[in-house]
Short mmCIF file of C-alpha atoms in Angstrom, two decimals:
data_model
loop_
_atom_site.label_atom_id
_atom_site.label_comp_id
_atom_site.label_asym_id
_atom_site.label_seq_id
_atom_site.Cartn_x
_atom_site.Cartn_y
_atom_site.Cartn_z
CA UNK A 1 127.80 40.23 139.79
CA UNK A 2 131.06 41.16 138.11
CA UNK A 3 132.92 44.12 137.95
CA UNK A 4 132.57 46.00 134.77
CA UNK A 5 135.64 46.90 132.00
CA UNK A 6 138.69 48.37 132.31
CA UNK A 7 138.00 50.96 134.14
CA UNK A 8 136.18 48.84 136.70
CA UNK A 9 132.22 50.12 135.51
CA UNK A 10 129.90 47.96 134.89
CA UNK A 11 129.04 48.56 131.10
CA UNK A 12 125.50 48.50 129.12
CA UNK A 13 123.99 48.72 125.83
CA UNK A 14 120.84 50.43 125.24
CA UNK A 15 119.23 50.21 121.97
CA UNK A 16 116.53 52.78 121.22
CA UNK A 17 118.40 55.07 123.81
CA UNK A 18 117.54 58.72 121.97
CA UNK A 19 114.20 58.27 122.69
CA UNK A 20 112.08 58.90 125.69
CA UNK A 21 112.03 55.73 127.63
CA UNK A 22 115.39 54.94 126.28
CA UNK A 23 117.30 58.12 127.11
CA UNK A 24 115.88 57.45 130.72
CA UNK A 25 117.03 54.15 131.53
CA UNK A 26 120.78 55.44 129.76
CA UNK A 27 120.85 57.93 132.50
CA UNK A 28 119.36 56.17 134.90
CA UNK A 29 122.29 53.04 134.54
CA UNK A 30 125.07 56.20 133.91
CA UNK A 31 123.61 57.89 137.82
CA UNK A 32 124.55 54.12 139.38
CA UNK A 33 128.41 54.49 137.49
CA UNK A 34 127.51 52.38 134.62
CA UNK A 35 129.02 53.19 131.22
CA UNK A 36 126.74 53.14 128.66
CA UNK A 37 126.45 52.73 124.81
CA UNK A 38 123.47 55.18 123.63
CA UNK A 39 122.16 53.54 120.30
CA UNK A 40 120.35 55.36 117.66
CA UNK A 41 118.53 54.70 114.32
CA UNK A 42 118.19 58.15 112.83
CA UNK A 43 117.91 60.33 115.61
CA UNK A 44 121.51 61.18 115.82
CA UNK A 45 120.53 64.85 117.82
CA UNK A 46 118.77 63.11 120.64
CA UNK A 47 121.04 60.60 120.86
CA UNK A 48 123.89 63.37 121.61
CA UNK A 49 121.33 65.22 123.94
CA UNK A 50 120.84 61.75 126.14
CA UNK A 51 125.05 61.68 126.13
CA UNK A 52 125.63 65.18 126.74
CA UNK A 53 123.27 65.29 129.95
CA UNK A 54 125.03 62.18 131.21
CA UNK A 55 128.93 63.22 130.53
CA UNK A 56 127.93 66.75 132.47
CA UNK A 57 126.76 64.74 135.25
CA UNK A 58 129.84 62.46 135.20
CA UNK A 59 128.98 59.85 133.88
CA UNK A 60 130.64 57.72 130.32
CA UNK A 61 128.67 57.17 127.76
CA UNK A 62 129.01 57.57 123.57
CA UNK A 63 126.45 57.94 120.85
CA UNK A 64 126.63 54.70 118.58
CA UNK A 65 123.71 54.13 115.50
CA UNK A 66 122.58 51.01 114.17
CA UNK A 67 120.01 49.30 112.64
CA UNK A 68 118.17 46.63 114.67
CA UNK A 69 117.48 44.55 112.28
CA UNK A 70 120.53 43.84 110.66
CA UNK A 71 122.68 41.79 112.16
CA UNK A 72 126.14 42.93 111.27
CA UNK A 73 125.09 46.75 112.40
CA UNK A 74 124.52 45.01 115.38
CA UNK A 75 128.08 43.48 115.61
CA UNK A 76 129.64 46.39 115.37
CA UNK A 77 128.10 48.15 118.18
CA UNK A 78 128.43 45.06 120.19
CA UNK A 79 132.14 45.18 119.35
CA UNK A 80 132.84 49.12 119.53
CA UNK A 81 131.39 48.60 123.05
CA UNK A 82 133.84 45.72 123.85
CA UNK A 83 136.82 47.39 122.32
CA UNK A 84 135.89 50.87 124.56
CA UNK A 85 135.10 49.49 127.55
CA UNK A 86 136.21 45.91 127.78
CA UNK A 87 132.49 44.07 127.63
CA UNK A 88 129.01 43.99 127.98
CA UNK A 89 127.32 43.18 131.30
CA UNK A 90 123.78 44.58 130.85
CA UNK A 91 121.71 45.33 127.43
CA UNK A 92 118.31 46.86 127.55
CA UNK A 93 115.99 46.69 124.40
CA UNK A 94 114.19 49.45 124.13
CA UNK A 95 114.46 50.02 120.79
CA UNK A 96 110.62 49.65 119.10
CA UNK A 97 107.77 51.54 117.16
CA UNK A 98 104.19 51.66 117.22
CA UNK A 99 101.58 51.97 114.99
CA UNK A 100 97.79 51.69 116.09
CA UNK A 101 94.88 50.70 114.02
CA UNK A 102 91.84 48.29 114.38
CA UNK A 103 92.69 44.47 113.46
CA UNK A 104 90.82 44.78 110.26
CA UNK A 105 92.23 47.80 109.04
CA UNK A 106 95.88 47.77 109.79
CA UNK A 107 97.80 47.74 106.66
CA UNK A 108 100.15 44.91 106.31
CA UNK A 109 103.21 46.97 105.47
CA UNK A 110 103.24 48.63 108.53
CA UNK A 111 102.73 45.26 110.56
CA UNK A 112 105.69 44.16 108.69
CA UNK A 113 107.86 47.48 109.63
CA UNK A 114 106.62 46.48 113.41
CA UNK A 115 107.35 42.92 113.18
CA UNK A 116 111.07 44.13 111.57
CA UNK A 117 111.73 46.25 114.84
CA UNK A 118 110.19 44.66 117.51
CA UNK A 119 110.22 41.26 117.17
CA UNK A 120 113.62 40.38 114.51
CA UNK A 121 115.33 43.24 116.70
CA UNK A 122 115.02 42.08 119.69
CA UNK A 123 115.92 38.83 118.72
CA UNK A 124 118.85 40.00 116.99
CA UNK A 125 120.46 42.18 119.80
CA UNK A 126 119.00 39.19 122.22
CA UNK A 127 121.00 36.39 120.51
CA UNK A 128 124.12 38.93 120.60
CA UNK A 129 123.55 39.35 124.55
CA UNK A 130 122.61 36.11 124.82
CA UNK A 131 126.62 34.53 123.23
CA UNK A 132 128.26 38.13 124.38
CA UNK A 133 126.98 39.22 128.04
CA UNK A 134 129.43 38.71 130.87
CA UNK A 135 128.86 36.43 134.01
CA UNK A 136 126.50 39.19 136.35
CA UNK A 137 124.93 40.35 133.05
CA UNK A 138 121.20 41.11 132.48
CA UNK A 139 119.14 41.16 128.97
CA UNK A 140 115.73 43.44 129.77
CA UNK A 141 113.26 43.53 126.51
CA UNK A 142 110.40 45.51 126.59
CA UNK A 143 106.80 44.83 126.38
CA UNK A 144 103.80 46.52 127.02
CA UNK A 145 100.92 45.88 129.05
CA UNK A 146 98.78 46.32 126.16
CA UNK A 147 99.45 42.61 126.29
CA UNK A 148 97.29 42.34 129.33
CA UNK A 149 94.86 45.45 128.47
CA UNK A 150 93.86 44.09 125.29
CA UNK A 151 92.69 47.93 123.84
CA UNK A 152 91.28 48.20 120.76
CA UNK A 153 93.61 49.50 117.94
CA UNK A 154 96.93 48.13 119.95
CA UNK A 155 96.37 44.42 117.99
CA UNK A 156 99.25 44.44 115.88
CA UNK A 157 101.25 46.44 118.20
CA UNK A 158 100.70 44.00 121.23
CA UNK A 159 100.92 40.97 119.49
CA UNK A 160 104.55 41.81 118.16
CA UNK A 161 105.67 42.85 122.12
CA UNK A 162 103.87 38.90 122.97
CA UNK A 163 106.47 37.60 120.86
CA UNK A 164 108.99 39.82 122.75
CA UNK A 165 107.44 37.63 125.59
CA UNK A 166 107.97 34.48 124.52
CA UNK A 167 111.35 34.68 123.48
CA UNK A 168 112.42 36.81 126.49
CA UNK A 169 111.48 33.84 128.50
CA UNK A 170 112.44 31.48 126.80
CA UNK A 171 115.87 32.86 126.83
CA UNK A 172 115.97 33.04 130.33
CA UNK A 173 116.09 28.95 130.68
CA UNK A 174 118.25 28.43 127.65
CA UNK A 175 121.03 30.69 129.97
CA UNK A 176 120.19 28.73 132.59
CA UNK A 177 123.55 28.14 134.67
CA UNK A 178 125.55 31.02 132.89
CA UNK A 179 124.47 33.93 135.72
CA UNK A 180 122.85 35.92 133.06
CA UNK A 181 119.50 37.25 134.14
CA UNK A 182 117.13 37.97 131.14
CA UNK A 183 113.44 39.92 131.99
CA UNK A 184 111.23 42.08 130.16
CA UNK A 185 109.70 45.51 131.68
CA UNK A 186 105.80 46.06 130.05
CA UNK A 187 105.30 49.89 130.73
CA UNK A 188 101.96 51.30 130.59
CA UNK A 189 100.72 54.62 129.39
CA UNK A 190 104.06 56.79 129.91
CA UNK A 191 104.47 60.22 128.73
CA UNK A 192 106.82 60.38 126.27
CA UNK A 193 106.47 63.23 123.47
CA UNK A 194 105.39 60.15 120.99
CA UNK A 195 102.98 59.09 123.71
CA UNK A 196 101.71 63.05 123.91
CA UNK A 197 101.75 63.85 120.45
CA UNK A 198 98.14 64.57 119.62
CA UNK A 199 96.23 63.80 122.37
CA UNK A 200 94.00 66.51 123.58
CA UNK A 201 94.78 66.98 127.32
CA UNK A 202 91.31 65.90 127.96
CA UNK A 203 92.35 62.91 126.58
CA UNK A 204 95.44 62.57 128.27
CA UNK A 205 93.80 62.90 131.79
CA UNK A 206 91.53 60.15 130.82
CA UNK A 207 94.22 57.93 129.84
CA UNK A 208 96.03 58.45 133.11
CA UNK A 209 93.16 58.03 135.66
CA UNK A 210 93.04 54.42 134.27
CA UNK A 211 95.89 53.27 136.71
CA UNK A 212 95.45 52.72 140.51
CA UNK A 213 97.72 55.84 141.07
CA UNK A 214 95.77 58.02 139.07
CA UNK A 215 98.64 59.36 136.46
CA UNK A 216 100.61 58.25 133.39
CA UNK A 217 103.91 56.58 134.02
CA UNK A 218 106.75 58.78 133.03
CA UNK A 219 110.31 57.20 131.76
CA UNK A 220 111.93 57.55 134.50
CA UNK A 221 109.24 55.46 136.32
CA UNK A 222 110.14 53.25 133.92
CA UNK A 223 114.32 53.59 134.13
CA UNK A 224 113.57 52.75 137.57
CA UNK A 225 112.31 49.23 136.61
CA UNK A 226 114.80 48.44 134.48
CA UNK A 227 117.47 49.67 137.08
CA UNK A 228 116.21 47.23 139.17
CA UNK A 229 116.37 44.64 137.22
CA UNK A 230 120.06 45.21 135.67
CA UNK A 231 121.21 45.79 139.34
CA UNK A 232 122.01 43.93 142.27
CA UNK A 233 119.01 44.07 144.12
CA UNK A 234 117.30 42.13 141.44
CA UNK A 235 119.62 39.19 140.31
CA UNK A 236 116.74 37.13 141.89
CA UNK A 237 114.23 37.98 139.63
CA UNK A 238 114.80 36.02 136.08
CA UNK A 239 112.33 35.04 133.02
CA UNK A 240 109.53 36.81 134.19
CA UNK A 241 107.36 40.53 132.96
CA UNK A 242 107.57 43.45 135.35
CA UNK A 243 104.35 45.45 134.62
CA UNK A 244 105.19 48.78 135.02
CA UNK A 245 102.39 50.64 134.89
CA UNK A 246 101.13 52.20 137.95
CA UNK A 247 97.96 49.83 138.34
CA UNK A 248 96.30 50.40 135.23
CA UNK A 249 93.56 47.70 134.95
#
């Protein structure tokens, strides 16, 4: 693995890092002395929160917003980050939305909204990693192991995060040679407030006996993953799915 920039820390991107899983893994890679680029779409607050908690721990990390999507918003984070800290070793792609409905009923603007985040941007912030990572670098995409589930209502959802799939490893063997590792995590059920928001805790309970260990995941479960993977314990470990997800069958 290499060093990181100029001040000798290894440095990552995470888009999608105000929210719950995403603010996790920031200050989860911040705890092991990485600096870290906190991306945001709107949620400007959260994304300050997230770099508050890890500069009073002391830890580096900024606030930097962006849409996905768009390629040149993309660019510029990419080249803030390079400009702060000297380069890019690790980018996690967390960055994604949801939207649940049966097959037959799911409106096809809001598949298209899904499609825009999930699948175009993580293939735009994966072709940036994939020409801008440093040697030692790691790409992590996310999934979900809805993709093995196969729930009812999660169709649109899952089959946008199977394309994540695909490309993710795909990726992987087009880098072949350049010592950049490129994985996806698949969390299960993980209690994050858009996981929580109205579900009775009936419901909830349910939900969470479903995996071997008897509870929902929570994002740090999942930072934990990813820390693994963007670390050097797990440089071994390269175009494959990490199922994060406690056991649920």
């Amino acid at each position: 693995m290499t060093d990181a920039g100029r001040d000798g820390r290894r440095v990552a991107v995470v888009t999608g890092g105000s929210g719950g899983i995403g603010g996790a893994v920031a200050r989860r890679l911040a705890d092991a002395g990485t600096a870290v680029v906190v991306h945001y779409a709107g949620a400007v607050d959260r994304a300050a929160e997230v770099v508050e908690s890890i500069t009073a721990a002391g830890g580096t990390a900024y606030a930097a917003p962006g849409d996905v999507a768009e390629p040149a918003e993309m660019e510029r984070l990419f080249d803030a980050a390079e400009e702060r800290f000297g380069g890019v070793d690790v980018v996690v792609n967390t960055a994604g939305i949801m939207k649940l409905a049966p097959v037959a009923e799911m409106d096809l603007d809001t598949f298209d909204r899904m499609h825009r985040v999930n699948v175009r941007g993580t293939f735009v912030v994966s072709r940036l990693a994939a020409r801008r990572l440093r040697p030692g670098g790691a790409l992590i995409n996310f999934s979900t192991s809805v993709t093995r589930l196969q729930q009812p209502t999660y169709g649109a959802y899952a089959a946008t995060k199977g394309a994540v799939e695909a490309m993710t490893l795909i990726l992987a063997r087009e880098l072949g040679g350049r010592d950049i590792t490129v994985n996806a995590v698949a969390p299960g059920p993980t209690a994050t407030p858009l996981f929580l928001e109205g579900k009775s805790p009936e419901l909830i309970e349910r939900i969470g006996s479903a995996a071997a260990l008897g509870r929902l995941g929570t994002p740090e479960d999942i930072a934990g993953a990813v820390a693994f993977l963007a670390g050097p314990d797990g440089r071994w470990i390269n175009g494959q799915v990490l199922f994060a997800n406690g056991g649920a069958a």
